[in-house]
PDB file of C-alpha atoms in Angstrom:
ATOM      1  CA  MET A   9      71.951 112.482 112.697  1.00 95.00           C
ATOM      2  CA  LYS A  10      73.820 109.355 111.574  1.00 97.00           C
ATOM      3  CA  ARG A  11      77.474 109.339 110.590  1.00 98.00           C
ATOM      4  CA  VAL A  12      79.049 106.789 108.273  1.00 98.00           C
ATOM      5  CA  CYS A  13      82.551 106.377 106.830  1.00 98.00           C
ATOM      6  CA  PHE A  14      83.782 104.220 103.968  1.00 98.00           C
ATOM      7  CA  VAL A  15      86.958 102.277 104.705  1.00 96.00           C
ATOM      8  CA  THR A  16      89.331 100.070 102.725  1.00 96.00           C
ATOM      9  CA  GLU A  17      92.989  99.414 102.015  1.00 94.00           C
ATOM     10  CA  LEU A  18      92.241  97.818  98.647  1.00 96.00           C
ATOM     11  CA  LEU A  19      93.416  99.691  95.564  1.00 95.00           C
ATOM     12  CA  PHE A  20      90.502  98.371  93.547  1.00 97.00           C
ATOM     13  CA  ALA A  21      86.740  98.133  93.970  1.00 98.00           C
ATOM     14  CA  GLU A  22      84.025  95.989  92.434  1.00 98.00           C
ATOM     15  CA  THR A  23      81.110  97.544  90.589  1.00 98.00           C
ATOM     16  CA  ARG A  24      78.700  95.539  92.753  1.00 97.00           C
ATOM     17  CA  ASN A  25      79.558  97.767  95.721  1.00 98.00           C
ATOM     18  CA  LEU A  26      77.568 100.647  94.222  1.00 98.00           C
ATOM     19  CA  LYS A  27      74.248  98.907  94.820  1.00 97.00           C
ATOM     20  CA  GLN A  28      75.075  98.082  98.440  1.00 97.00           C
ATOM     21  CA  ILE A  29      76.283 101.629  99.130  1.00 98.00           C
ATOM     22  CA  ARG A  30      73.012 102.986  97.741  1.00 98.00           C
ATOM     23  CA  GLU A  31      70.989 100.596  99.882  1.00 98.00           C
ATOM     24  CA  LEU A  32      72.902 101.591 103.013  1.00 98.00           C
ATOM     25  CA  LEU A  33      72.510 105.331 102.414  1.00 98.00           C
ATOM     26  CA  ASP A  34      68.808 104.989 101.564  1.00 98.00           C
ATOM     27  CA  GLN A  35      68.297 103.034 104.779  1.00 97.00           C
ATOM     28  CA  LEU A  36      70.085 105.635 106.900  1.00 98.00           C
ATOM     29  CA  MET A  37      68.346 108.596 105.234  1.00 97.00           C
ATOM     30  CA  ALA A  38      64.975 107.015 105.953  1.00 97.00           C
ATOM     31  CA  GLU A  39      65.811 107.539 109.646  1.00 96.00           C
ATOM     32  CA  GLY A  40      66.992 111.166 109.329  1.00 97.00           C
ATOM     33  CA  PRO A  41      69.966 113.323 108.235  1.00 98.00           C
ATOM     34  CA  VAL A  42      73.209 111.535 107.296  1.00 98.00           C
ATOM     35  CA  GLU A  43      76.826 112.675 107.272  1.00 98.00           C
ATOM     36  CA  CYS A  44      79.407 110.768 105.229  1.00 98.00           C
ATOM     37  CA  TRP A  45      82.899 111.240 106.679  1.00 98.00           C
ATOM     38  CA  PHE A  46      86.034 110.941 104.559  1.00 98.00           C
ATOM     39  CA  TYR A  47      89.733 111.348 105.259  1.00 96.00           C
ATOM     40  CA  LYS A  48      90.571 112.185 101.653  1.00 95.00           C
ATOM     41  CA  CYS A  49      88.728 110.511  98.794  1.00 96.00           C
ATOM     42  CA  CYS A  50      91.539 108.660  97.047  1.00 92.00           C
ATOM     43  CA  ARG A  51      90.628 104.965  97.260  1.00 95.00           C
ATOM     44  CA  PRO A  52      88.169 103.516  94.700  1.00 97.00           C
ATOM     45  CA  PHE A  53      85.713 102.419  97.426  1.00 98.00           C
ATOM     46  CA  ALA A  54      85.525 105.978  98.783  1.00 97.00           C
ATOM     47  CA  VAL A  55      85.052 107.262  95.240  1.00 97.00           C
ATOM     48  CA  GLN A  56      82.174 104.818  94.821  1.00 98.00           C
ATOM     49  CA  ALA A  57      80.560 106.249  97.936  1.00 98.00           C
ATOM     50  CA  LEU A  58      80.991 109.798  96.657  1.00 98.00           C
ATOM     51  CA  GLU A  59      79.577 108.878  93.239  1.00 97.00           C
ATOM     52  CA  THR A  60      76.503 107.425  94.946  1.00 98.00           C
ATOM     53  CA  ILE A  61      76.088 110.516  97.141  1.00 98.00           C
ATOM     54  CA  MET A  62      76.213 112.759  94.085  1.00 97.00           C
ATOM     55  CA  GLU A  63      73.609 110.630  92.303  1.00 97.00           C
ATOM     56  CA  ILE A  64      71.264 110.824  95.299  1.00 98.00           C
ATOM     57  CA  ARG A  65      71.704 114.585  95.528  1.00 97.00           C
ATOM     58  CA  LYS A  66      70.914 114.932  91.831  1.00 96.00           C
ATOM     59  CA  GLU A  67      67.766 112.833  92.191  1.00 97.00           C
ATOM     60  CA  ARG A  68      66.732 114.435  95.487  1.00 96.00           C
ATOM     61  CA  PRO A  69      68.088 117.984  95.910  1.00 95.00           C
ATOM     62  CA  ASP A  70      66.415 118.190  99.324  1.00 95.00           C
ATOM     63  CA  ALA A  71      68.176 115.053 100.638  1.00 95.00           C
ATOM     64  CA  GLU A  72      69.866 115.643 104.008  1.00 97.00           C
ATOM     65  CA  LEU A  73      73.078 113.948 102.959  1.00 98.00           C
ATOM     66  CA  ALA A  74      76.305 115.791 103.788  1.00 98.00           C
ATOM     67  CA  VAL A  75      79.944 115.161 102.838  1.00 98.00           C
ATOM     68  CA  VAL A  76      82.487 115.826 105.591  1.00 98.00           C
ATOM     69  CA  ASP A  77      86.187 115.983 104.730  1.00 97.00           C
ATOM     70  CA  VAL A  78      88.552 115.469 107.669  1.00 97.00           C
ATOM     71  CA  VAL A  79      91.707 117.567 107.380  1.00 94.00           C
ATOM     72  CA  ASP A  80      95.030 116.675 108.991  1.00 91.00           C
ATOM     73  CA  PRO A  81      96.441 119.788 110.728  1.00 87.00           C
ATOM     74  CA  LEU A  82      99.976 118.509 110.113  1.00 86.00           C
ATOM     75  CA  GLU A  83      99.338 118.649 106.363  1.00 86.00           C
ATOM     76  CA  THR A  84      97.162 121.759 106.080  1.00 83.00           C
ATOM     77  CA  GLU A  85      97.291 125.192 107.664  1.00 82.00           C
ATOM     78  CA  THR A  86      93.611 125.210 108.503  1.00 77.00           C
ATOM     79  CA  GLU A  87      93.533 128.906 109.385  1.00 81.00           C
ATOM     80  CA  ASN A  88      94.586 129.785 105.828  1.00 85.00           C
ATOM     81  CA  MET A  89      92.738 126.961 104.094  1.00 89.00           C
ATOM     82  CA  VAL A  90      91.082 127.728 100.767  1.00 93.00           C
ATOM     83  CA  TRP A  91      87.954 125.613 100.361  1.00 94.00           C
ATOM     84  CA  SER A  92      88.311 124.842  96.632  1.00 94.00           C
ATOM     85  CA  GLU A  93      92.023 124.101  96.943  1.00 95.00           C
ATOM     86  CA  GLN A  94      91.471 121.724  99.851  1.00 95.00           C
ATOM     87  CA  GLU A  95      88.775 119.854  97.920  1.00 96.00           C
ATOM     88  CA  GLU A  96      91.192 119.359  95.050  1.00 95.00           C
ATOM     89  CA  CYS A  97      94.040 118.408  97.387  1.00 94.00           C
ATOM     90  CA  ASP A  98      91.869 115.741  99.042  1.00 95.00           C
ATOM     91  CA  PHE A  99      90.652 114.376  95.676  1.00 95.00           C
ATOM     92  CA  PHE A 100      87.062 115.650  95.783  1.00 96.00           C
ATOM     93  CA  PRO A 101      85.324 117.068  92.704  1.00 95.00           C
ATOM     94  CA  ALA A 102      84.647 120.790  93.095  1.00 95.00           C
ATOM     95  CA  GLY A 103      81.637 121.662  95.193  1.00 95.00           C
ATOM     96  CA  THR A 104      81.059 118.233  96.754  1.00 97.00           C
ATOM     97  CA  VAL A 105      82.317 118.893 100.312  1.00 98.00           C
ATOM     98  CA  ASP A 106      79.797 120.427 102.733  1.00 97.00           C
ATOM     99  CA  ARG A 107      82.042 120.747 105.763  1.00 96.00           C
ATOM    100  CA  PHE A 108      85.689 120.431 106.755  1.00 97.00           C
ATOM    101  CA  ILE A 109      86.658 119.105 110.178  1.00 96.00           C
ATOM    102  CA  THR A 110      90.174 119.234 111.577  1.00 94.00           C
ATOM    103  CA  ALA A 111      91.535 116.040 113.090  1.00 93.00           C
ATOM    104  CA  PRO A 112      93.182 116.359 116.521  1.00 92.00           C
ATOM    105  CA  VAL A 113      96.911 116.442 117.169  1.00 85.00           C
ATOM    106  CA  PHE A 114      97.708 113.108 118.784  1.00 82.00           C
ATOM    107  CA  ALA A 115     100.108 112.312 121.587  1.00 75.00           C
ATOM    108  CA  GLY A 116     103.503 110.824 120.823  1.00 71.00           C
ATOM    109  CA  LYS A 117     106.116 111.519 118.163  1.00 65.00           C
ATOM    110  CA  ALA A 118     104.242 109.700 115.427  1.00 59.00           C
ATOM    111  CA  GLY A 119     101.094 111.659 116.208  1.00 57.00           C
ATOM    112  CA  LYS A 120     102.790 115.039 116.038  1.00 59.00           C
ATOM    113  CA  ASN A 121     105.520 114.507 113.455  1.00 57.00           C
ATOM    114  CA  GLY A 122     104.405 114.606 109.835  1.00 55.00           C
ATOM    115  CA  GLN A 123     107.366 112.411 108.836  1.00 60.00           C
ATOM    116  CA  PHE A 124     105.626 109.345 110.298  1.00 66.00           C
ATOM    117  CA  VAL A 125     103.209 109.223 107.365  1.00 77.00           C
ATOM    118  CA  SER A 126     101.922 105.651 107.744  1.00 82.00           C
ATOM    119  CA  THR A 127     101.361 105.871 111.498  1.00 84.00           C
ATOM    120  CA  ARG A 128      99.758 109.293 111.178  1.00 85.00           C
ATOM    121  CA  TRP A 129      97.426 107.967 108.470  1.00 88.00           C
ATOM    122  CA  ARG A 130      96.301 105.178 110.783  1.00 89.00           C
ATOM    123  CA  LYS A 131      95.736 107.498 113.724  1.00 91.00           C
ATOM    124  CA  VAL A 132      93.608 109.935 111.745  1.00 93.00           C
ATOM    125  CA  ASN A 133      91.613 107.129 110.164  1.00 94.00           C
ATOM    126  CA  LYS A 134      90.977 105.498 113.533  1.00 93.00           C
ATOM    127  CA  TRP A 135      89.792 108.844 114.914  1.00 95.00           C
ATOM    128  CA  VAL A 136      87.390 109.207 111.961  1.00 97.00           C
ATOM    129  CA  TRP A 137      86.013 105.705 112.559  1.00 97.00           C
ATOM    130  CA  GLU A 138      85.365 106.513 116.218  1.00 96.00           C
ATOM    131  CA  GLN A 139      83.279 109.567 115.305  1.00 97.00           C
ATOM    132  CA  CYS A 140      80.868 107.486 113.241  1.00 97.00           C
ATOM    133  CA  ASP A 141      77.842 105.319 113.936  1.00 97.00           C
ATOM    134  CA  TYR A 142      78.558 103.031 110.982  1.00 98.00           C
ATOM    135  CA  ILE A 143      81.751 101.829 109.326  1.00 98.00           C
ATOM    136  CA  ALA A 144      81.179 100.570 105.798  1.00 98.00           C
ATOM    137  CA  ALA A 145      84.306  98.484 105.201  1.00 97.00           C
ATOM    138  CA  TYR A 146      85.409  96.756 102.009  1.00 97.00           C
ATOM    139  CA  TYR A 147      87.949  93.987 102.580  1.00 96.00           C
ATOM    140  CA  TYR A 148      88.699  90.301 102.120  1.00 97.00           C
ATOM    141  CA  ASP A 149      90.129  88.296 105.001  1.00 95.00           C
ATOM    142  CA  ASP A 150      92.098  86.051 102.609  1.00 96.00           C
ATOM    143  CA  PHE A 151      94.244  89.029 101.594  1.00 96.00           C
ATOM    144  CA  LEU A 152      95.427  89.067 105.225  1.00 93.00           C
ATOM    145  CA  GLN A 153      94.714  92.780 105.570  1.00 88.00           C
ATOM    146  CA  ASP A 154      95.672  94.277 108.907  1.00 87.00           C
ATOM    147  CA  ILE A 155      92.905  96.843 108.533  1.00 89.00           C
ATOM    148  CA  ALA A 156      90.255  94.155 108.949  1.00 89.00           C
ATOM    149  CA  GLN A 157      91.353  93.370 112.507  1.00 90.00           C
ATOM    150  CA  ARG A 158      91.714  97.044 113.398  1.00 92.00           C
ATOM    151  CA  ILE A 159      88.192  97.783 112.197  1.00 93.00           C
ATOM    152  CA  LYS A 160      86.761  94.828 114.088  1.00 91.00           C
ATOM    153  CA  ARG A 161      88.483  95.899 117.318  1.00 92.00           C
ATOM    154  CA  THR A 162      87.219  99.467 116.923  1.00 93.00           C
ATOM    155  CA  THR A 163      83.616  98.519 116.184  1.00 93.00           C
ATOM    156  CA  GLU A 164      83.462  96.099 119.109  1.00 91.00           C
ATOM    157  CA  LYS A 165      85.098  98.505 121.576  1.00 90.00           C
ATOM    158  CA  LYS A 166      83.141 101.607 120.526  1.00 90.00           C
ATOM    159  CA  GLN A 167      79.875  99.794 119.705  1.00 92.00           C
ATOM    160  CA  ILE A 168      79.919 101.024 116.132  1.00 96.00           C
ATOM    161  CA  GLU A 169      77.989  99.038 113.533  1.00 97.00           C
ATOM    162  CA  LEU A 170      80.184  97.350 110.932  1.00 97.00           C
ATOM    163  CA  VAL A 171      78.794  96.913 107.420  1.00 97.00           C
ATOM    164  CA  HIS A 172      81.119  94.499 105.621  1.00 97.00           C
ATOM    165  CA  PHE A 173      81.231  94.860 101.830  1.00 97.00           C
ATOM    166  CA  TYR A 174      82.456  91.791  99.955  1.00 97.00           C
ATOM    167  CA  SER A 175      81.396  89.244  97.368  1.00 97.00           C
ATOM    168  CA  LYS A 176      81.142  85.518  98.030  1.00 97.00           C
ATOM    169  CA  GLU A 177      82.104  84.941  94.401  1.00 98.00           C
ATOM    170  CA  THR A 178      85.260  87.037  94.789  1.00 98.00           C
ATOM    171  CA  GLU A 179      86.014  85.345  98.095  1.00 98.00           C
ATOM    172  CA  ALA A 180      85.898  81.996  96.288  1.00 98.00           C
ATOM    173  CA  LEU A 181      88.040  83.422  93.486  1.00 98.00           C
ATOM    174  CA  ILE A 182      90.749  84.479  95.954  1.00 98.00           C
ATOM    175  CA  LYS A 183      90.811  80.989  97.474  1.00 97.00           C
ATOM    176  CA  LYS A 184      91.087  79.513  93.980  1.00 97.00           C
ATOM    177  CA  LYS A 185      93.932  81.839  92.983  1.00 97.00           C
ATOM    178  CA  ALA A 186      95.735  81.093  96.266  1.00 97.00           C
ATOM    179  CA  LYS A 187      96.194  77.542  94.984  1.00 97.00           C
ATOM    180  CA  CYS A 188      98.252  79.002  92.127  1.00 96.00           C
ATOM    181  CA  LEU A 189     100.942  80.117  94.578  1.00 96.00           C
ATOM    182  CA  GLU A 190     103.904  77.783  94.441  1.00 96.00           C
ATOM    183  CA  GLY A 191     106.790  76.711  96.620  1.00 95.00           C
ATOM    184  CA  GLU A 192     107.750  79.003  99.457  1.00 94.00           C
ATOM    185  CA  ASP A 193     105.097  81.562  98.404  1.00 95.00           C
ATOM    186  CA  SER A 194     102.413  78.985  99.124  1.00 96.00           C
ATOM    187  CA  ILE A 195     104.006  77.869 102.394  1.00 94.00           C
ATOM    188  CA  LEU A 196     104.353  81.406 103.765  1.00 93.00           C
ATOM    189  CA  TYR A 197     100.896  82.501 102.687  1.00 95.00           C
ATOM    190  CA  ASN A 198      99.167  79.469 104.179  1.00 94.00           C
ATOM    191  CA  ARG A 199     101.069  79.756 107.460  1.00 93.00           C
ATOM    192  CA  ARG A 200      99.903  83.366 107.800  1.00 94.00           C
ATOM    193  CA  LEU A 201      96.361  82.388 106.796  1.00 93.00           C
ATOM    194  CA  LYS A 202      96.416  79.733 109.527  1.00 93.00           C
ATOM    195  CA  GLY A 203      97.304  82.411 112.066  1.00 91.00           C
ATOM    196  CA  ASP A 204     101.056  81.964 112.550  1.00 91.00           C
ATOM    197  CA  THR A 205     102.868  85.161 113.517  1.00 91.00           C
ATOM    198  CA  PHE A 206     105.903  86.307 111.559  1.00 91.00           C
ATOM    199  CA  LYS A 207     108.044  85.634 114.627  1.00 91.00           C
ATOM    200  CA  GLU A 208     106.767  82.053 114.917  1.00 92.00           C
ATOM    201  CA  MET A 209     107.340  81.490 111.213  1.00 90.00           C
ATOM    202  CA  ALA A 210     110.888  82.873 111.367  1.00 88.00           C
ATOM    203  CA  GLU A 211     111.754  80.619 114.318  1.00 89.00           C
ATOM    204  CA  ASN A 212     110.196  77.490 112.801  1.00 88.00           C
ATOM    205  CA  MET A 213     111.696  78.046 109.359  1.00 88.00           C
ATOM    206  CA  HIS A 214     115.076  79.306 110.659  1.00 87.00           C
ATOM    207  CA  ALA A 215     114.817  82.397 108.485  1.00 89.00           C
ATOM    208  CA  PRO A 216     115.672  86.062 109.167  1.00 92.00           C
ATOM    209  CA  LEU A 217     112.523  87.893 110.209  1.00 92.00           C
ATOM    210  CA  PRO A 218     112.862  90.887 107.809  1.00 91.00           C
ATOM    211  CA  SER A 219     113.411  88.736 104.696  1.00 92.00           C
ATOM    212  CA  LEU A 220     110.606  86.365 105.694  1.00 91.00           C
ATOM    213  CA  MET A 221     108.178  89.271 106.136  1.00 93.00           C
ATOM    214  CA  SER A 222     109.226  90.731 102.791  1.00 94.00           C
ATOM    215  CA  HIS A 223     108.808  87.391 101.017  1.00 94.00           C
ATOM    216  CA  THR A 224     105.379  86.855 102.583  1.00 94.00           C
ATOM    217  CA  HIS A 225     104.157  90.294 101.524  1.00 94.00           C
ATOM    218  CA  LYS A 226     105.360  89.598  97.994  1.00 96.00           C
ATOM    219  CA  ALA A 227     103.417  86.313  97.970  1.00 96.00           C
ATOM    220  CA  ILE A 228     100.259  88.116  99.088  1.00 96.00           C
ATOM    221  CA  GLY A 229     100.943  90.715  96.392  1.00 96.00           C
ATOM    222  CA  LYS A 230     101.050  87.975  93.762  1.00 97.00           C
ATOM    223  CA  LEU A 231      97.689  86.661  94.967  1.00 97.00           C
ATOM    224  CA  TYR A 232      96.274  90.185  94.915  1.00 97.00           C
ATOM    225  CA  ASN A 233      97.444  90.758  91.329  1.00 97.00           C
ATOM    226  CA  LEU A 234      96.085  87.402  90.144  1.00 97.00           C
ATOM    227  CA  THR A 235      92.693  88.231  91.643  1.00 98.00           C
ATOM    228  CA  VAL A 236      92.548  91.744  90.197  1.00 98.00           C
ATOM    229  CA  ALA A 237      93.509  90.467  86.742  1.00 98.00           C
ATOM    230  CA  GLU A 238      90.652  87.956  86.799  1.00 98.00           C
ATOM    231  CA  LEU A 239      88.133  90.525  88.061  1.00 98.00           C
ATOM    232  CA  ARG A 240      89.222  92.825  85.249  1.00 97.00           C
ATOM    233  CA  ARG A 241      88.797  90.022  82.716  1.00 97.00           C
ATOM    234  CA  GLN A 242      85.292  89.399  84.058  1.00 97.00           C
ATOM    235  CA  GLY A 243      84.393  93.094  83.789  1.00 97.00           C
ATOM    236  CA  LYS A 244      83.747  93.422  87.526  1.00 98.00           C
ATOM    237  CA  LEU A 245      86.262  96.173  88.328  1.00 97.00           C
ATOM    238  CA  TYR A 246      85.004  99.669  89.078  1.00 97.00           C
ATOM    239  CA  SER A 247      86.281 102.619  87.068  1.00 94.00           C
ATOM    240  CA  SER A 248      85.977 106.108  88.580  1.00 89.00           C
ATOM    241  CA  PRO A 249      83.822 108.607  86.660  1.00 87.00           C
ATOM    242  CA  PHE A 250      86.006 111.401  88.095  1.00 79.00           C
ATOM    243  CA  SER A 251      89.195 110.268  86.354  1.00 60.00           C
ATOM    244  CA  PRO A 252      90.667 112.798  83.895  1.00 49.00           C
TER     245      PRO A 252
END
């Protein structure tokens, strides 16, 4: 039995991912049963994975390819959980989930208090990654995504195989669009890209740390939007077949 999860922080996905997802699942199924683990199915990359799973099941009804939905016990009363309602709550089309698994309750306030949404999300995701043999991750280093480093640390520490989804053409596009950033946006972005910490930047630029971090994130957001707009113009953006 092989377990794989599909990870991203990007709010878009490229259509080219579908082919690579299919290749990965075909490869794993050739070795035996496969479980695909999700903590909700709300990001486009996860939806791409689910679309591919459904296509394989339609083509091969006997395929040993299961969908596992991980449920957060701080969000759901698992003892009273209604299968169909939980599928809908976690953004799965009806009848696609084969098994629900409850995530553990973690130590610390953030692990036990549902008000710490962002930290809780990270903890559950990290736990899901650690249960898997493969992490299929869709990210671009030039967007300075924190998730990339967290995935790399997890795969190296736990000896999990990382399958990195990306396009060299899109990578080049991001670098090209980064040159469109002007003034302080360009300075802040390139300092972060070079590896400067926010603290180092604040000290060197004599700027308040909170405002500098906010300005940097806005600059990265501009780059993100420029890239997405161009991918849309080129017809390379994925559109979910499950949208209403």
